[in-house]
Coordinates of C-alpha atoms and ligand atoms in Angstrom, one line a residue:
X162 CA 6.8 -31.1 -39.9
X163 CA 8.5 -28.1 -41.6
X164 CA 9.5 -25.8 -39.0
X165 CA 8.2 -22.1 -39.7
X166 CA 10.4 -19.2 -40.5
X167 CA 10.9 -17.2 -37.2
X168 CA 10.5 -13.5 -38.2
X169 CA 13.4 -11.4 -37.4
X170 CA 13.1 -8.5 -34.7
X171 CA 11.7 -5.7 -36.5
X172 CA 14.6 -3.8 -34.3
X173 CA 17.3 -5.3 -33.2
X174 CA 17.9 -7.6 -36.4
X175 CA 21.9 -6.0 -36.5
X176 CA 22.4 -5.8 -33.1
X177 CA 25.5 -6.3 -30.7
X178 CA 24.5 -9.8 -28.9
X179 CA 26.0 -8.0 -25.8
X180 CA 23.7 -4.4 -26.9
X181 CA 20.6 -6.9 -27.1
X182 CA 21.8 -8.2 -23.8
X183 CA 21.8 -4.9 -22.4
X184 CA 19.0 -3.9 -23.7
X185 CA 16.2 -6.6 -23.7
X186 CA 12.8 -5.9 -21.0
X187 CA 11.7 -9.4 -22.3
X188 CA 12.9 -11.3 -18.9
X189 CA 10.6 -8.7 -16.6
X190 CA 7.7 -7.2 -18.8
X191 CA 6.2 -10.4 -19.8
X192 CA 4.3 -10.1 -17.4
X193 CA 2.4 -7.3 -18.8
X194 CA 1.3 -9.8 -21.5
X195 CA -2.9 -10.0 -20.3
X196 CA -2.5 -6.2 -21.1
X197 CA -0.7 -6.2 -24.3
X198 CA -3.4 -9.0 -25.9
X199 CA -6.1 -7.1 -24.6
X200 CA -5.0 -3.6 -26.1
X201 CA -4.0 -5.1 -29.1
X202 CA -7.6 -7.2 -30.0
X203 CA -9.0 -3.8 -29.3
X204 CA -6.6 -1.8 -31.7
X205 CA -7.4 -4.6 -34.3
X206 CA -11.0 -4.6 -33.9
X207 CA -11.2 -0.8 -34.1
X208 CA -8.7 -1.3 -37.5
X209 CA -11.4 -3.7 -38.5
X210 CA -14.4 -2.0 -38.0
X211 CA -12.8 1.6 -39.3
X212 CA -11.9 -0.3 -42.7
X213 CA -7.9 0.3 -42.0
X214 CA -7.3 -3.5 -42.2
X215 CA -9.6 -5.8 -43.7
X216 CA -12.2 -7.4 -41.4
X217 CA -11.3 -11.5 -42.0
X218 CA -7.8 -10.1 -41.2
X219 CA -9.0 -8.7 -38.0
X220 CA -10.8 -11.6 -37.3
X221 CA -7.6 -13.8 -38.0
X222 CA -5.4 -11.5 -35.9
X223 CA -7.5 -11.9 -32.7
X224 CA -8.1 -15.4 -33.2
X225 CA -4.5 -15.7 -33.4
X226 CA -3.7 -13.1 -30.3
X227 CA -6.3 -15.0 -28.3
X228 CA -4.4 -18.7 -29.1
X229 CA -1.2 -17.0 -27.8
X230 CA -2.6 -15.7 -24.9
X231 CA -4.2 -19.3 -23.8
X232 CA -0.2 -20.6 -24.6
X233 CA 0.9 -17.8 -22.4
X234 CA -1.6 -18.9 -19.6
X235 CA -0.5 -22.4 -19.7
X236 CA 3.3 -21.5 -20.2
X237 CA 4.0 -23.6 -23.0
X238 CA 4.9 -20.2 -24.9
X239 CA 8.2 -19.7 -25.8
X240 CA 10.0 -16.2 -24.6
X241 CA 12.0 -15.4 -27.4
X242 CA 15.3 -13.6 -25.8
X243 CA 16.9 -12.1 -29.1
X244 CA 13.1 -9.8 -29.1
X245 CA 13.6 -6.8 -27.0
X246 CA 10.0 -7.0 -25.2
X247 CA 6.7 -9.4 -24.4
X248 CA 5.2 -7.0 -27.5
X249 CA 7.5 -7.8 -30.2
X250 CA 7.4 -11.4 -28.6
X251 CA 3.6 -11.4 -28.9
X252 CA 3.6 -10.0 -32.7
X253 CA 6.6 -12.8 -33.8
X254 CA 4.4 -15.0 -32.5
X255 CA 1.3 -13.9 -34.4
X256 CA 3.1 -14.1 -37.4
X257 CA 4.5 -17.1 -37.3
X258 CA 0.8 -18.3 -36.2
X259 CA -1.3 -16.9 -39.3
X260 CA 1.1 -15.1 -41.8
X261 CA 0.7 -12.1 -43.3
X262 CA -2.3 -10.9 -41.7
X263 CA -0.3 -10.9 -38.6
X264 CA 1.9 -8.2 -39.8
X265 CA -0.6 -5.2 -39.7
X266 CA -2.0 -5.6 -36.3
X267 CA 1.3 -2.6 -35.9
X268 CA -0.6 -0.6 -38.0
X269 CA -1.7 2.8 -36.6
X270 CA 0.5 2.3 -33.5
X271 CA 4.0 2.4 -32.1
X272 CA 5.1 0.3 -28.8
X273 CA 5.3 3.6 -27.0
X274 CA 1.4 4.5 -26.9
X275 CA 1.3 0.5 -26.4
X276 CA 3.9 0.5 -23.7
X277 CA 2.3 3.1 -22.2
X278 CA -1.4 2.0 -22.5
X279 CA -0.2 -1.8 -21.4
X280 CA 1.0 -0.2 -18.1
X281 CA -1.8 2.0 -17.3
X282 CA -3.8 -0.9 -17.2
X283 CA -1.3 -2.6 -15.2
X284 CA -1.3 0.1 -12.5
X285 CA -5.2 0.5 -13.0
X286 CA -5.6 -3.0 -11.9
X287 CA -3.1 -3.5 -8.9
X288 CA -4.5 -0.3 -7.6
X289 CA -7.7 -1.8 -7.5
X290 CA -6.5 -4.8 -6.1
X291 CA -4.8 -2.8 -3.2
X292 CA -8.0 -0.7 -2.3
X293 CA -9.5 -3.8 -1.8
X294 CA -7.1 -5.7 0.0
X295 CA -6.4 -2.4 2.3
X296 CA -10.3 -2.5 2.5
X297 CA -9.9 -6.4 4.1
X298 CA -6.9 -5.4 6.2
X299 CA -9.4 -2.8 7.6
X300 CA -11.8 -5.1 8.5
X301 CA -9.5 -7.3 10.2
X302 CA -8.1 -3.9 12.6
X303 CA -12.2 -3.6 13.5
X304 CA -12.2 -7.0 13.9
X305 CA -9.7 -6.3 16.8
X306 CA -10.9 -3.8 17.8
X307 CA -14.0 -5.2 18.7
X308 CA -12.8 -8.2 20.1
X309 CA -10.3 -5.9 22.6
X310 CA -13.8 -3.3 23.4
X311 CA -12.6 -3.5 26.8
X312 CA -8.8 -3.5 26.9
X313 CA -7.1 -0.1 28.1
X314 CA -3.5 0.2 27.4
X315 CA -1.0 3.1 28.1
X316 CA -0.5 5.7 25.0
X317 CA 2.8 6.3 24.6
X318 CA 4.3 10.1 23.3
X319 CA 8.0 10.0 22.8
X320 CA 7.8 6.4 23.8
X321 CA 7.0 7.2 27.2
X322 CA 3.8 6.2 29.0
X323 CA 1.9 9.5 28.4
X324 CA -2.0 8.6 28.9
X325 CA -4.1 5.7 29.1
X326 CA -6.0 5.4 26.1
X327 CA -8.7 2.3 24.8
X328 CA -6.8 -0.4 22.6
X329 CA -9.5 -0.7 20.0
X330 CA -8.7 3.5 20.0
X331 CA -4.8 2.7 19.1
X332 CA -5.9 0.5 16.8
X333 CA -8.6 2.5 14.8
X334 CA -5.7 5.0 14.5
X335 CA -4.4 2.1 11.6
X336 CA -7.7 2.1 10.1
X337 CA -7.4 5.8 9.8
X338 CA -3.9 5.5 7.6
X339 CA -5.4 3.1 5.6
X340 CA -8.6 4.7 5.0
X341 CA -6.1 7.6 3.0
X342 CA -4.3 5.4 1.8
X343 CA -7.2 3.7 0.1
X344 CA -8.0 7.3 -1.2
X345 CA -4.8 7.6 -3.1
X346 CA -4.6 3.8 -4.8
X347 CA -8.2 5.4 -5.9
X348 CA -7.0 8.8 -7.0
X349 CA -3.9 6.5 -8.6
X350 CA -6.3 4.3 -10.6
X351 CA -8.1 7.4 -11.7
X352 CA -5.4 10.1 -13.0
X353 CA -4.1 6.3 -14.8
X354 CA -7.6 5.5 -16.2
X355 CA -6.2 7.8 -19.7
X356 CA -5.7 5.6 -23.0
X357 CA -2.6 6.4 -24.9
X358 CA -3.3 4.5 -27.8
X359 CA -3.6 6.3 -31.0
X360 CA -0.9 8.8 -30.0
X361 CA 1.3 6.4 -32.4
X362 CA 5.3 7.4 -31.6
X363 CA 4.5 10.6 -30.5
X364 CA 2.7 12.9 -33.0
X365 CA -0.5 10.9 -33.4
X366 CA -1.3 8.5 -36.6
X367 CA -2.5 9.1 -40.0
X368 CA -5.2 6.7 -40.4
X369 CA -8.8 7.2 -39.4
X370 CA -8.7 5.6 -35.9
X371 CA -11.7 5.4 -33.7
X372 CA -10.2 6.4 -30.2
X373 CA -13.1 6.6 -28.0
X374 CA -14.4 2.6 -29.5
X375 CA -10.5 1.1 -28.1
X376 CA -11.0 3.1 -24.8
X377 CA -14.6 1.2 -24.0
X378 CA -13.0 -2.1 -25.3
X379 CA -10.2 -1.6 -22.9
X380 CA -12.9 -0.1 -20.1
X381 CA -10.4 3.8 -20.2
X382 CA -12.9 6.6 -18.6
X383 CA -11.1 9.0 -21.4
X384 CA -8.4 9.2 -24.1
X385 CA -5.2 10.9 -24.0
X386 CA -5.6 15.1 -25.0
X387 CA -2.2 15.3 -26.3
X388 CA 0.2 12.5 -27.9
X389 CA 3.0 14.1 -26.9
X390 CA 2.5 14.0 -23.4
X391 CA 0.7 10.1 -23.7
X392 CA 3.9 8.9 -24.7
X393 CA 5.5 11.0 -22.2
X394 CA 3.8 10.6 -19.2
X395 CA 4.7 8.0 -16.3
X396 CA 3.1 10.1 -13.6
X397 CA 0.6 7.7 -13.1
X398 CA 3.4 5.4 -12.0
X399 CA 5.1 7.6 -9.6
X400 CA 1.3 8.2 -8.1
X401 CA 1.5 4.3 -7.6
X402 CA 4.9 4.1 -5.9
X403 CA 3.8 7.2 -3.5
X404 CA 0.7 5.4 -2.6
X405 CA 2.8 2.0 -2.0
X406 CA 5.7 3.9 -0.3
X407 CA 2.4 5.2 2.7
X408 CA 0.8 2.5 2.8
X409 CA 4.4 0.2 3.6
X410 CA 5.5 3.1 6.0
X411 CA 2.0 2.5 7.8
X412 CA 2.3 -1.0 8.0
X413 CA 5.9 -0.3 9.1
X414 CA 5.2 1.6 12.1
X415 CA 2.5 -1.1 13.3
X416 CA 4.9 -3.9 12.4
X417 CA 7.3 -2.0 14.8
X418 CA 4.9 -1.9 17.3
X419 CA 4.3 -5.6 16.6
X420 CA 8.3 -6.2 17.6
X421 CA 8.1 -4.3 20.5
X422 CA 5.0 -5.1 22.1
X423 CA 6.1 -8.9 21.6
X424 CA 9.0 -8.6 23.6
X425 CA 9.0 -9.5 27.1
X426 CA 9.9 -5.8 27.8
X427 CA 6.4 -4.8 26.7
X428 CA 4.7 -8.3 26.9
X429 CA 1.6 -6.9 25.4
X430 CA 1.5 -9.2 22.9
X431 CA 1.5 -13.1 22.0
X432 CA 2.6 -14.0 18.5
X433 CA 0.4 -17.0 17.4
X434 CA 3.4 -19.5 16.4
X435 CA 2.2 -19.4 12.9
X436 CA 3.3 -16.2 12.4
X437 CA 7.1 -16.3 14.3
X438 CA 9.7 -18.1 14.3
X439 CA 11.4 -20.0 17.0
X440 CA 15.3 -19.9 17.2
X441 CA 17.8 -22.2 16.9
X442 CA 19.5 -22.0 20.0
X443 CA 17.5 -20.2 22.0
X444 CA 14.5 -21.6 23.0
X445 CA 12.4 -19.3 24.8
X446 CA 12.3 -17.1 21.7
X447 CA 9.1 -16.4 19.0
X448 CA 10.9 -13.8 16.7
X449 CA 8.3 -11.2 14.8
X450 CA 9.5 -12.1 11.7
X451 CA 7.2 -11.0 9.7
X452 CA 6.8 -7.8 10.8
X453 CA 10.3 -7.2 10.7
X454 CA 10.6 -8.4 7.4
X455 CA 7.7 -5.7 6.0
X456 CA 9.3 -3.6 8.1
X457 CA 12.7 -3.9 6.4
X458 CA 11.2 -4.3 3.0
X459 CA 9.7 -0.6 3.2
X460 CA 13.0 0.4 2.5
X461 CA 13.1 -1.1 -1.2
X462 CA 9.7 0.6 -1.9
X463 CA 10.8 3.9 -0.6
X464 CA 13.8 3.2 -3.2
X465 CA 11.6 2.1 -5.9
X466 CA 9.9 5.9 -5.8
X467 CA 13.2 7.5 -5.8
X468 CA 14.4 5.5 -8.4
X469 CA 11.3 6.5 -10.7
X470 CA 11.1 10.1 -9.9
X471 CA 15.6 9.9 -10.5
X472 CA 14.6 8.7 -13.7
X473 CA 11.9 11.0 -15.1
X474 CA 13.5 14.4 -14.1
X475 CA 16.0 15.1 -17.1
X476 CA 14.1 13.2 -20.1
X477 CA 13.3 15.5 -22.8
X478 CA 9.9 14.8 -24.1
X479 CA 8.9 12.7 -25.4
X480 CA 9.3 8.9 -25.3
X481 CA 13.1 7.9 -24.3
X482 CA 14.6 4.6 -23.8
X483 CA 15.2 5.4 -20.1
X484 CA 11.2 4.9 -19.6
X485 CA 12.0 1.3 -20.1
X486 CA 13.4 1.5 -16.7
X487 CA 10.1 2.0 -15.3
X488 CA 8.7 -1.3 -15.0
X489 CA 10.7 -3.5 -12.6
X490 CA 10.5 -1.4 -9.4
X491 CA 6.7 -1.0 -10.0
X492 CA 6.3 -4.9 -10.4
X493 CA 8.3 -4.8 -7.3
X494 CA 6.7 -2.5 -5.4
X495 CA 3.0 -4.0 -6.6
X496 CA 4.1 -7.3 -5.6
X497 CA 5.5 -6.4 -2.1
X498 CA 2.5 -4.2 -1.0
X499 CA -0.1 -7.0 -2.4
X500 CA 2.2 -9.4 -0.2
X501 CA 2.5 -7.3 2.9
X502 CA -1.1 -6.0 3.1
X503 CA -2.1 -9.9 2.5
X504 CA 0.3 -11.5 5.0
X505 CA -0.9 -8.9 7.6
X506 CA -4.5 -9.7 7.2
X507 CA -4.3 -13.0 7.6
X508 CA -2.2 -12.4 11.2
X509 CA -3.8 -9.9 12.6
X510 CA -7.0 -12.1 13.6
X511 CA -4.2 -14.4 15.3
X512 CA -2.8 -12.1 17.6
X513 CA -3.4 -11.9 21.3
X514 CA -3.0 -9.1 23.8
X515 CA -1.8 -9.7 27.3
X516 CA -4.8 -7.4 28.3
X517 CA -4.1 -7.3 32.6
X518 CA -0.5 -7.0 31.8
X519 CA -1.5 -3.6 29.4
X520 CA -3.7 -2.5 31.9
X521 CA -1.2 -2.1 34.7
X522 CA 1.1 -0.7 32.3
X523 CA -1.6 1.7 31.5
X524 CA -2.1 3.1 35.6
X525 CA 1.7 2.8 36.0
X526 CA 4.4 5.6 34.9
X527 CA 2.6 8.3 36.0
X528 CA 0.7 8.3 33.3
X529 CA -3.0 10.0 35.2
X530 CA -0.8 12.6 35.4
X531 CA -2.1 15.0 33.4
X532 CA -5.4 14.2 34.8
X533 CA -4.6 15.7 38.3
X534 CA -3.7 18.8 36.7
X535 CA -7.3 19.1 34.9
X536 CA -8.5 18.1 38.4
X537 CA -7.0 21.5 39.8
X538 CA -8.3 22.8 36.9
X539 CA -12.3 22.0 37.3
X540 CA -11.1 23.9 40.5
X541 CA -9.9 27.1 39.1
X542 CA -6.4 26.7 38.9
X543 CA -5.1 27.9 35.5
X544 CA -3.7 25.0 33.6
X545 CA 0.3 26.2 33.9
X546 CA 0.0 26.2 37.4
X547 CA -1.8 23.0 37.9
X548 CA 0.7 21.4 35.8
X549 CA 3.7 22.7 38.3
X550 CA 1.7 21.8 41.1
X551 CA 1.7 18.0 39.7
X552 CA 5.1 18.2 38.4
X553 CA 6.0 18.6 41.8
X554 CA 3.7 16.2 43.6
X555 CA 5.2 13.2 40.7
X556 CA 8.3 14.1 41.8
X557 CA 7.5 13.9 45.8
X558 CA 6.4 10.3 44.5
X559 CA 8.9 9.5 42.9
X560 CA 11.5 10.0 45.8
X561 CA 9.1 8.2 48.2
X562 CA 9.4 5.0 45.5
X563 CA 5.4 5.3 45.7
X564 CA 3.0 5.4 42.6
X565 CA 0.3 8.0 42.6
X566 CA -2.5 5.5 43.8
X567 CA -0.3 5.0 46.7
X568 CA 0.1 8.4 47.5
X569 CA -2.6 9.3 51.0
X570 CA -4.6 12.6 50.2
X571 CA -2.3 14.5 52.8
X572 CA 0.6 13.7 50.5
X573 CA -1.8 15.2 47.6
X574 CA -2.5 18.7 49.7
X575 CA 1.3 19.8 50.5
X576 CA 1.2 20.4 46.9
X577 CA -2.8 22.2 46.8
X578 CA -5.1 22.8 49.0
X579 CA -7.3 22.1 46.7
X580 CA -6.8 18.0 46.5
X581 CA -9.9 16.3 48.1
X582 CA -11.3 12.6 48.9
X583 CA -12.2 12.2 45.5
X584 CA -8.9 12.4 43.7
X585 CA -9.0 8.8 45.1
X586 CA -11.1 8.2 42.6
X587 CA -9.1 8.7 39.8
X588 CA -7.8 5.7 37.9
X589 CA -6.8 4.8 34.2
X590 CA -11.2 4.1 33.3
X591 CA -12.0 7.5 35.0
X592 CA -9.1 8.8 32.5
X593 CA -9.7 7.3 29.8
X594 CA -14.0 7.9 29.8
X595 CA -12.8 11.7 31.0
X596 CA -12.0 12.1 26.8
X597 CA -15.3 12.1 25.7
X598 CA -14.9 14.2 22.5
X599 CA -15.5 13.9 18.7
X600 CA -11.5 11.6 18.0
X601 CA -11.6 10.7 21.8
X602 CA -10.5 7.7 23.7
X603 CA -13.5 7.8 25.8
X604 CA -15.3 4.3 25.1
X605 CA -18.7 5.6 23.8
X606 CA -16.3 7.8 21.4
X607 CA -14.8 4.8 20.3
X608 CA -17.4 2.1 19.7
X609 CA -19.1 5.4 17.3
X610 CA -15.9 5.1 15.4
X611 CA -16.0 1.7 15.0
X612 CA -19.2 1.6 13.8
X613 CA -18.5 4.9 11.6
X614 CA -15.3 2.9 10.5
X615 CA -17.4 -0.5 9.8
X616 CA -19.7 1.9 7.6
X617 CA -17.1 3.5 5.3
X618 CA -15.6 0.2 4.7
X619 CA -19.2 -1.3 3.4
X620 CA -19.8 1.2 1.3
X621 CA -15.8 1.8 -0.4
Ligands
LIG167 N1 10.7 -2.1 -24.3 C1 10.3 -0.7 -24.5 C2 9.8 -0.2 -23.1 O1 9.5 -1.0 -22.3 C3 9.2 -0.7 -25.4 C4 9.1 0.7 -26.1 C5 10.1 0.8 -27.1 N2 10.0 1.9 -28.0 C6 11.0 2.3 -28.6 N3 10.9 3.3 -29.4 N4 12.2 1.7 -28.6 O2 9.8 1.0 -22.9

C-alpha cells in the first residue's frame, strides 16, 4: 500500500532539530487530546453550520477527528515528535486521514484561543473531579468520627497537652479544611468555565463565527469579553494550583499527625499493615509511609504554584511562548492531589486509635488545668487570679511528683479557700462536656456537627 504523504509542520518545517528539541510540548500535552477533539468538532460544526466551510466537509472533518480520537484511546496513534504539540499532531493526522478537507478545520482559529480553551476544560474537569473526591475523603473523616463518638483524647497547643477535647471533634476540624477547600476547586472550575475560542491569535477572527453555539457544544457558562485577555489569561490555572497547594498543606498537617500519633511515643494510632511498611532490619517497625510521602510531596505542589505565578509576572500581553510552560506543573499537581486525596480515603476507614491509651493521655499533663481556674471562677475569682492560683497549685504538684487527681482537697485549699469536695469531681468527661458551645468539644456539640457535616456533604 502506498504510504501517504505526511504533511509538514505548518511551523517548524526549517527548524533547528535541537530548537524543535527544545521546543516541542508534544511528550506532556498529549494528554490534553479529549479536549483538543472536542473543541475542535465543535469549532467545525459551528464552521459548518455558519457556512464558513462547507457542511460534507464538516461532516468529513469530524468523522475524521472522531477516528483519531478512538486511535488515541486505544494508543495505536502515532505521536509525531518533529510537531511541536498534540494539536498540530491531531490536524497532521486529519489530513493525512481525509485530505484537503482536513486542512480548514484551522480556519477561524489560532492554537492560542485553542491552547487556552483545551486547558480550561482540563482544569474545569479535574476540579470537578477534586470536589468530589474531597467530598468522599469527607465522608470517610465522618465515618471516623462516628465510629470514635466516644473516644476523648488530649488537644494539643504548641504541641503540649493543653485540654481534653472529643476525637471525632479533632477530626471534624479536617472536614472543616476540606469543606473550603471544596469551595475554591468550585470557585476554580467557575472563573475557568470562559471559552476562548473565537479570540483567534489575539484580535478576534474575520469570519462570521457563532461563539455562544461552540460554548454549549463544549458545556462553557460564557465566552471570553475580550480576545486579548482570552489568549492572555492563565489565572484560572494559578486558581487551580492555590486550591491544590491547601488542600496538600491540609492533608499534610493530618499526615503529620498520622506519623506522630503512630509512633510509640504517642501510640494513639495503629497503622493497618496495608497502609505501612515494615523495615528491613528492624522488625518492630510499621513506617507511615504514606503519609510521609504526601507529606513530602506538598513541597512540589507548593513549587508548582510558584513556578506558575514566576512565570506569568513579566509577559507582555498577549500570548507568549513562555505560557507553554504552563502545563506540566498543573498535570503534576492534578495528578498528585487526585492521588493523595484518593490514597487517603481509602486508609482512613483502616485506621485504629489506641482509645484507653488517648484517654489517659488526655487526664495526664495537667491538662484540666484550665478547668480549675474556671472553677474559681464560677466562684468569683476574676479569671487572672484564678489562673495564678492554679499556676501555683500545678506547680506544688509537680514537685510532689503527683498528678492533679492525686492531689487531697487540703492540698487544693493552701492555694484558695475556695477549693471544695467537688473539685474531686473534675475529670477529662466533666471537661470536655463543660464546652458546650456553638464549635465546642462538648459531645452534644459534636454529634450536631456531624450531622450538620453529613448534611453539607449530601447536598455539595
Ligand atoms: N504548544 C503551544 C502551547 O502549548 C501551543 C500554542 C502555540 N502558539 C504559538 N503561537 N506558537 O502553548
Amino acid at each position: 500500500m502506498a504510504r501517504k504523504k505526511r504533511p509538514e509542520s505548518p511551523t517548524a518545517a526549517a527548524l533547528d532539530p535541537r530548537a524543535l528539541d527544545y521546543s516541542a510540548s508534544v511528550s506532556y500535552d498529549w494528554r490534553l487530546y479529549p479536549y483538543d477533539i472536542r473543541g475542535s468538532i465543535a469549532h467545525t460544526r459551528m464552521l459548518g453550520k455558519q457556512g464558513i466551510i462547507a457542511e460534507d466537509e464538516a461532516t468529513a472533518i469530524v468523522n475524521g477527528l472522531e477516528a483519531i480520537e478512538s486511535e488515541l484511546d486505544a494508543d495505536t496513534f502515532e505521536l509525531r515528535e518533529d510537531l511541536e504539540d498534540i494539536h498540530l499532531n491531531i490536524e497532521a493526522a486529519l489530513r493525512v486521514k481525509i485530505g484537503d478537507a482536513g486542512a480548514r478545520l484551522h480556519t477561524a482559529r489560532s492554537r492560542n484561543d485553542q491552547v487556552a480553551t483545551d486547558l480550561r476544560m482540563f482544569v474545569k474537569d479535574y476540579a470537578g473531579m477534586l470536589t468530589a473526591g474531597l467530598a468522599a475523603l469527607q465522608e470517610r473523616f465522618c465515618d471516623l468520627a462516628e465510629k470514635y463518638a466516644d473516644a476523648v483524647m488530649p488537644g494539643y497547643t504548641h504541641l503540649q497537652r493543653a485540654q481534653p477535647v472529643l476525637l471525632a471533634h479533632h477530626l471534624l476540624a479536617y472536614v472543616e479544611m476540606f469543606d473550603r477547600d471544596a469551595t475554591r476547586f468550585a470557585l476554580c472550575h467557575e472563573l475557568a468555565d470562559v471559552l476562548p475560542l473565537g479570540s483567534g491569535a489575539l484580535a478576534g477572527v474575520p469570519y462570521p463565527i457563532d461563539r455562544a453555539f461552540v460554548a454549549s457544544e463544549l458545556g462553557f457558562e460564557r465566552v471570553s469579553a475580550n480576545s486579548i485577555d482570552a489568549v492572555s489569561d492563565r489565572d484560572f490555572v494559578v486558581d487551580f494550583h492555590h486550591a491544590a497547594a491547601l488542600t496538600m498543606m491540609h492533608l499534610s498537617r493530618f499526615a503529620e499527625e498520622i506519623v506522630l500519633w503512630s509512633g510509640p511515643e504517642f501510640g494513639f494510632l495503629r497503622l493497618p499493615a496495608s497502609f505501612a511498611t515494615g523495615s528491613s532490619i528492624m522488625p518492630q517497625k510499621r513506617n507511615p509511609d504514606i503519609a510521609e510521602l504526601a507529606r513530602g510531596r506538598t513541597g512540589r505542589v507548593y513549587g508548582n504554584l510558584m513556578a506558575i505565578l514566576t512565570t506569568l509576572k513579566g509577559l507582555p500581553l498577549s500570548y507568549n511562548r513562555d505560557l507553554q510552560e504552563d502545563k506540566e506543573g498543573l498535570f503534576h499537581s492534578a495528578d498528585t492531589l487526585i492521588s493523595t486525596v484518593g490514597v487517603f480515603s481509602a486508609m482512613i476507614p483502616e485506621l485504629e486509635f489506641d482509645t484507653e491509651r488517648m484517654e489517659e493521655a488526655a487526664g495526664g499533663g495537667y491538662a484540666l488545668a484550665t478547668d480549675l481556674a474556671d472553677y474559681l471562677v464560677r466562684k468569683g475569682v476574676p479569671f487572672r487570679d484564678a489562673h495564678k492560683a492554679v499556676a501555683s497549685l500545678v506547680a506544688h504538684a509537680q514537685g510532689a511528683g503527683k498528678s492533679l487527681s492525686e492531689l487531697a482537697l487540703e492540698e487544693y485549699r493552701r492555694f484558695s479557700p475556695l477549693f471544695d469536695k467537688d473539685i474531686l469531681g473534675i475529670d477529662v468527661r466533666w471537661s470536655i462536656e463543660s464546652r458546650d458551645v456553638p464549635g465546642g468539644t462538648a459531645s452534644r456539640r459534636v454529634r450536631r456537627a456531624l450531622k450538620e457535616a453529613r448534611k453539607r456533604l449530601a447536598g455539595r
